[in-house]
Short mmCIF file of C-alpha atoms in Angstrom, two decimals:
data_model
loop_
_atom_site.label_atom_id
_atom_site.label_comp_id
_atom_site.label_asym_id
_atom_site.label_seq_id
_atom_site.Cartn_x
_atom_site.Cartn_y
_atom_site.Cartn_z
CA MET R 230 111.20 148.36 158.54
CA ASN R 231 113.79 147.97 155.68
CA SER R 232 112.68 145.25 153.46
CA ALA R 233 115.22 143.31 151.20
CA PRO R 234 115.44 143.85 147.77
CA LEU R 235 113.39 142.38 145.81
CA ARG R 236 114.68 139.94 142.80
CA ALA R 237 113.71 139.28 139.19
CA ALA R 238 111.68 135.90 138.94
CA PRO R 239 113.14 134.11 137.12
CA SER R 240 112.43 133.24 133.18
CA THR R 241 110.50 129.86 132.84
CA LEU R 242 110.79 130.17 129.37
CA ALA R 243 113.81 128.97 127.23
CA ALA R 244 114.82 130.71 124.03
CA PRO R 245 113.76 128.47 121.29
CA PRO R 246 116.93 126.34 119.82
CA LEU R 247 118.11 128.16 117.06
CA LEU R 248 117.43 125.14 114.46
CA GLY R 249 115.02 122.80 115.08
CA ARG R 250 115.18 118.97 114.35
CA ARG R 251 114.36 119.55 110.57
CA GLY R 252 116.77 122.94 110.83
CA ARG R 253 119.14 120.31 111.63
CA THR R 254 119.20 117.46 109.56
CA LEU R 255 118.92 120.14 106.40
CA ALA R 256 121.95 121.51 107.47
CA ALA R 257 123.37 117.88 108.13
CA LEU R 258 122.99 117.57 104.62
CA ALA R 259 123.90 120.48 103.15
CA LEU R 260 127.58 120.00 104.94
CA ALA R 261 127.12 116.65 103.44
CA GLY R 262 127.27 117.77 100.22
CA LEU R 263 129.24 120.11 100.85
CA ALA R 264 132.02 117.54 101.61
CA ALA R 265 131.97 115.74 98.98
CA ALA R 266 131.98 118.30 96.52
CA LEU R 267 134.98 119.13 98.03
CA PHE R 268 136.23 115.62 98.37
CA LEU R 269 135.41 115.33 94.34
CA GLN R 270 137.03 118.14 93.63
CA LEU R 271 134.20 120.51 91.62
CA ALA R 272 134.31 123.40 90.69
CA PRO R 273 131.82 126.00 88.67
CA SER R 274 134.60 126.42 85.91
CA GLN R 275 134.16 122.01 85.34
CA LEU R 276 130.09 123.26 83.59
CA ILE R 277 131.23 125.46 80.92
CA PRO R 278 132.28 123.84 78.22
CA PRO R 279 135.31 124.23 76.03
CA PRO R 280 134.98 125.85 72.94
CA SER R 281 135.44 123.63 70.75
CA ARG R 282 132.63 122.61 72.31
CA TRP R 283 129.95 125.42 71.54
CA ALA R 284 129.00 124.08 67.51
CA LEU R 285 127.96 121.47 68.50
CA ALA R 286 126.21 122.78 71.89
CA ALA R 287 124.72 124.79 69.11
CA ASP R 288 123.42 123.10 66.54
CA PHE R 289 121.84 120.74 69.39
CA LEU R 290 119.84 123.60 70.36
CA ALA R 291 119.36 124.71 67.23
CA GLY R 292 117.66 121.11 66.07
CA ALA R 293 114.94 122.43 68.63
CA LEU R 294 113.67 125.02 65.80
CA HIS R 295 113.93 122.35 62.97
CA PRO R 296 112.59 118.41 63.92
CA SER R 297 112.41 116.96 60.86
CA PHE R 298 112.42 112.84 60.61
CA ALA R 299 114.41 113.11 57.21
CA SER R 300 117.75 112.41 58.17
CA ASP R 301 119.46 108.90 57.20
CA ALA R 302 119.36 107.45 60.00
CA LEU R 303 115.53 107.03 60.52
CA GLN R 304 115.55 103.05 60.44
CA SER R 305 113.56 100.71 61.91
CA PRO R 306 115.04 97.83 64.56
CA THR R 307 114.44 95.33 61.83
CA GLY R 308 117.06 97.03 59.44
CA GLY R 309 116.78 98.98 56.56
CA LEU R 310 115.07 102.36 56.10
CA GLY R 311 111.51 102.67 55.97
CA ALA R 312 108.83 105.11 55.76
CA PRO R 313 108.87 108.32 58.70
CA LEU R 314 105.20 107.73 59.80
CA SER R 315 105.57 104.12 59.64
CA ILE R 316 108.46 104.03 62.32
CA LEU R 317 107.07 107.06 64.01
CA LEU R 318 104.32 104.96 65.16
CA SER R 319 105.73 102.02 65.61
CA GLY R 320 108.29 103.08 67.98
CA LEU R 321 105.38 104.94 69.70
CA GLY R 322 102.91 102.16 70.47
CA ARG R 323 106.11 99.98 70.89
CA THR R 324 107.18 101.97 73.98
CA LEU R 325 103.22 102.84 74.97
CA VAL R 326 103.09 98.52 75.15
CA PHE R 327 105.84 97.61 76.96
CA ALA R 328 104.83 100.57 79.31
CA ALA R 329 100.72 99.28 79.86
CA ALA R 330 101.92 95.39 79.58
CA ALA R 331 104.83 96.24 82.63
CA THR R 332 102.18 98.66 84.52
CA GLY R 333 99.76 95.91 84.63
CA LEU R 334 101.58 93.48 85.35
CA SER R 335 103.06 95.07 88.78
CA LEU R 336 99.37 96.53 89.93
CA LEU R 337 98.63 92.67 89.65
CA CYS R 338 101.64 91.55 91.66
CA ALA R 339 101.52 94.80 94.29
CA PHE R 340 97.97 94.63 94.90
CA PRO R 341 98.48 91.22 97.28
CA LEU R 342 101.95 91.90 98.11
CA SER R 343 100.58 95.30 99.65
CA LEU R 344 98.25 93.52 101.25
CA LEU R 345 100.29 91.15 103.07
CA ALA R 346 102.89 93.98 103.95
CA SER R 347 99.91 96.98 105.26
CA ARG R 348 99.95 96.61 109.73
CA SER R 349 96.30 97.68 109.22
CA LEU R 350 95.23 93.87 107.57
CA GLY R 351 96.41 92.11 111.10
CA ARG R 352 96.57 94.44 113.93
CA PRO R 353 93.73 94.99 116.83
CA ALA R 354 91.86 98.12 116.26
CA ARG R 355 92.36 100.78 118.43
CA TRP R 356 88.31 100.45 119.29
CA ALA R 357 88.63 96.50 120.10
CA PRO R 358 88.00 95.35 123.33
CA VAL R 359 91.50 95.12 125.55
CA ARG R 360 91.04 91.41 125.04
CA ASP R 361 91.29 92.21 121.00
CA ARG R 362 94.54 93.31 121.66
CA ARG R 363 96.77 91.44 122.49
CA ILE R 364 99.23 89.66 120.23
CA SER R 365 99.47 86.03 119.82
CA GLY R 366 102.67 83.94 118.89
CA LEU R 367 100.57 83.87 115.18
CA GLN R 368 100.23 87.82 115.19
CA ARG R 369 104.10 87.94 116.05
CA LEU R 370 105.12 85.28 113.57
CA GLY R 371 102.65 86.83 110.88
CA SER R 372 104.43 90.76 112.28
CA ALA R 373 108.26 88.82 111.82
CA ALA R 374 106.46 87.48 108.03
CA ARG R 375 105.51 91.00 106.98
CA SER R 376 108.75 92.55 107.87
CA GLY R 377 110.33 90.14 105.94
CA LEU R 378 108.23 90.79 102.42
CA ARG R 379 108.85 94.01 103.13
CA LEU R 380 112.51 94.15 103.53
CA CYS R 381 112.06 91.79 99.82
CA LEU R 382 109.74 94.76 98.35
CA ALA R 383 112.96 97.14 99.65
CA ALA R 384 115.60 95.05 97.76
CA MET R 385 112.88 94.56 94.48
CA ARG R 386 113.21 98.61 93.98
CA SER R 387 116.28 98.91 94.69
CA VAL R 388 117.84 98.17 91.82
CA HIS R 389 116.71 100.07 88.93
CA GLU R 390 114.59 98.78 85.49
CA LEU R 391 118.00 99.80 83.40
CA LEU R 392 119.94 96.84 85.69
CA TRP R 393 117.04 94.84 85.73
CA ALA R 394 117.01 94.88 81.96
CA LEU R 395 120.69 94.56 81.45
CA LEU R 396 120.39 91.07 83.60
CA PHE R 397 117.13 89.80 81.92
CA LEU R 398 118.72 91.32 78.56
CA ALA R 399 122.04 88.33 79.39
CA ALA R 400 119.23 86.01 79.93
CA LEU R 401 116.58 85.87 77.00
CA GLY R 402 118.84 87.72 75.05
CA LEU R 403 116.08 90.43 73.30
CA SER R 404 112.73 89.98 73.60
CA ASP R 405 109.62 91.44 74.83
CA ALA R 406 109.36 89.30 77.66
CA ALA R 407 112.87 90.75 79.41
CA ALA R 408 111.95 94.37 79.23
CA VAL R 409 108.58 93.82 80.23
CA ILE R 410 109.49 92.04 83.15
CA ALA R 411 112.50 94.57 83.91
CA ILE R 412 110.37 97.31 84.19
CA ALA R 413 107.88 96.00 86.37
CA ILE R 414 109.59 94.21 88.99
CA PRO R 415 111.01 97.58 90.56
CA PHE R 416 107.28 98.95 90.32
CA THR R 417 106.42 96.14 91.66
CA GLY R 418 108.38 96.91 94.47
CA THR R 419 107.00 100.25 94.81
CA LEU R 420 103.19 100.10 94.23
CA ALA R 421 103.70 97.70 96.97
CA LYS R 422 105.47 100.19 99.31
CA VAL R 423 103.28 103.05 98.85
CA PHE R 424 99.89 100.76 99.04
CA SER R 425 100.09 99.70 101.96
CA GLU R 426 101.24 103.15 103.23
CA PHE R 427 97.78 104.49 102.31
CA LEU R 428 96.24 101.20 103.97
CA ASP R 429 98.18 102.27 107.07
CA GLU R 430 97.79 106.20 107.08
CA ALA R 431 93.40 106.07 105.87
CA PRO R 432 91.34 106.60 108.76
CA VAL R 433 89.19 104.17 109.87
CA ALA R 434 86.01 106.31 111.74
CA SER R 435 83.63 104.42 110.29
CA GLY R 436 85.58 101.35 111.48
CA GLU R 437 83.80 101.90 115.57
CA SER R 438 80.21 101.44 113.56
CA LEU R 439 80.84 98.54 111.82
CA ARG R 440 81.83 96.90 114.62
CA ALA R 441 79.36 98.42 116.31
CA ILE R 442 76.34 96.00 114.37
CA GLY R 443 79.20 92.23 114.53
CA ALA R 444 81.61 93.56 111.53
CA SER R 445 84.54 90.68 111.45
CA PRO R 446 87.95 92.62 110.61
CA LEU R 447 88.08 91.10 107.15
CA LEU R 448 84.55 93.35 106.42
CA LEU R 449 86.81 96.57 108.64
CA PHE R 450 89.39 96.13 106.02
CA LEU R 451 87.55 95.49 102.83
CA VAL R 452 84.30 98.05 103.68
CA GLY R 453 85.74 100.32 105.85
CA ARG R 454 89.07 100.83 104.91
CA LEU R 455 90.31 99.50 101.13
CA PRO R 456 87.71 101.47 100.01
CA ARG R 457 88.92 105.29 101.54
CA VAL R 458 92.29 104.48 99.40
CA MET R 459 90.96 103.04 96.31
CA PRO R 460 91.07 106.47 94.23
CA ASP R 461 94.71 108.15 96.13
CA MET R 462 95.51 103.85 95.04
CA ALA R 463 94.52 104.90 91.24
CA ALA R 464 96.35 108.35 90.95
CA TYR R 465 99.17 106.63 91.95
CA ALA R 466 98.79 103.51 89.74
CA PHE R 467 98.49 106.68 86.64
CA TYR R 468 101.74 108.40 87.36
CA ARG R 469 103.76 105.02 87.63
CA PHE R 470 102.34 104.45 84.06
CA GLU R 471 103.52 108.07 82.50
CA CYS R 472 107.40 106.40 84.67
CA ALA R 473 107.06 103.34 82.59
CA ILE R 474 106.69 105.03 79.46
CA ARG R 475 109.73 107.46 80.08
CA SER R 476 111.67 103.84 81.44
CA ALA R 477 110.04 101.77 78.18
CA ALA R 478 111.55 104.57 75.40
CA ILE R 479 115.01 104.21 77.11
CA LEU R 480 115.52 101.11 76.98
CA GLY R 481 115.67 101.21 73.15
CA PHE R 482 119.09 102.25 73.85
CA PHE R 483 119.89 98.15 74.63
CA GLY R 484 118.75 97.97 71.30
CA PHE R 485 114.61 97.06 72.22
CA PRO R 486 112.26 98.48 69.10
CA THR R 487 110.83 101.88 71.72
CA LEU R 488 111.15 105.44 70.95
CA GLY R 489 115.01 105.61 72.81
CA TYR R 490 116.22 103.24 69.84
CA HIS R 491 115.45 105.41 67.24
CA LEU R 492 116.67 108.42 69.87
CA LYS R 493 120.13 106.61 69.76
CA ASN R 494 120.51 106.44 66.05
CA ALA R 495 119.72 109.94 65.79
CA PHE R 496 122.59 110.51 68.79
CA ASP R 497 125.27 108.57 66.78
CA SER R 498 124.49 110.34 63.55
CA LEU R 499 124.55 113.61 65.11
CA ALA R 500 120.94 114.61 63.46
CA PHE R 501 120.11 116.40 65.59
CA GLY R 502 116.54 117.30 63.95
CA GLU R 503 115.85 113.41 63.65
CA VAL R 504 116.35 113.60 67.71
CA TRP R 505 114.18 117.02 68.79
CA ALA R 506 111.62 115.47 66.94
CA TRP R 507 111.60 111.93 68.72
CA LEU R 508 111.72 114.08 71.90
CA TYR R 509 108.74 115.91 69.92
CA ALA R 510 106.84 112.97 70.39
CA LEU R 511 107.70 110.90 73.16
CA LEU R 512 106.27 114.52 75.09
CA ALA R 513 102.97 114.94 73.15
CA MET R 514 102.22 111.26 74.04
CA VAL R 515 103.13 111.39 78.35
CA LEU R 516 100.46 115.02 77.35
CA LEU R 517 98.26 112.86 75.43
CA LEU R 518 97.93 110.64 78.79
CA GLU R 519 98.36 112.88 81.34
CA GLY R 520 94.73 114.45 79.87
CA TRP R 521 94.14 111.09 79.75
CA SER R 522 94.38 110.19 83.27
CA SER R 523 93.23 113.10 85.56
CA ALA R 524 90.07 112.58 83.94
CA LEU R 525 89.70 108.96 84.69
CA ARG R 526 90.56 109.94 88.09
CA ARG R 527 88.32 112.96 88.04
CA ARG R 528 85.49 110.12 87.15
CA PHE R 529 86.68 107.54 89.90
CA VAL R 530 86.69 110.14 92.40
CA ALA R 531 83.26 110.89 91.44
#
């Protein structure tokens, strides 16, 4: 008996896509960047300075090997020349004070705002009975208010602290309050957003045992969720403090008596040795604070 030729069974395994979703997203971003470069008519030759600038660039790099506070541009914010050491300590101290005040103010505002913006405080737990998962009108109102708060936080952090500084400089003048508030507003928005995400993503396995003994939803949040994210909150707060130091230093270019004030004077006078001296001082302060914050984080987590 003649048998029909056997046909190979069609393969059920589809070929993997050339690019996944993330790959397509990255490719789209790369193409968008290339299109923007073509639109702006950018060319690699534009990165090479003209010959007349080479001497100035060489002087700037040479200043890194010979940092000095002995230039005539070293002035105090109140006017007049001063002792280099006293001006150095004053510039670093004002930078540190502005950063600490702005970070402290932003933390005081960001922590309660993060609790209100977090979805974990008002939503029913996954282990809750079905009857407790029903969404009431009050919960819908709370969800709408939470969305509005998140929108306000996004608006606060979308404006850079330098733009806030220009606004408060016009409103309050060259005052310490203007500098502190200018840094604190965007930092509050960023801290509140990140803290709320920490709360939303915190593991809640311990909530089952707490609920089994009759714990209230507020107690579940305070005992089962909040302690788990406190180390992450502390670590991120220290990081934002380091960012605040850099922001406070840059505010000196607007006339505030921080490290940036002396950097601007040195740049304007082409005193590159002094420029590098202030940059090294800023780097040393950031490194010292990084070591201090790392030690505190280790003790906090332990």
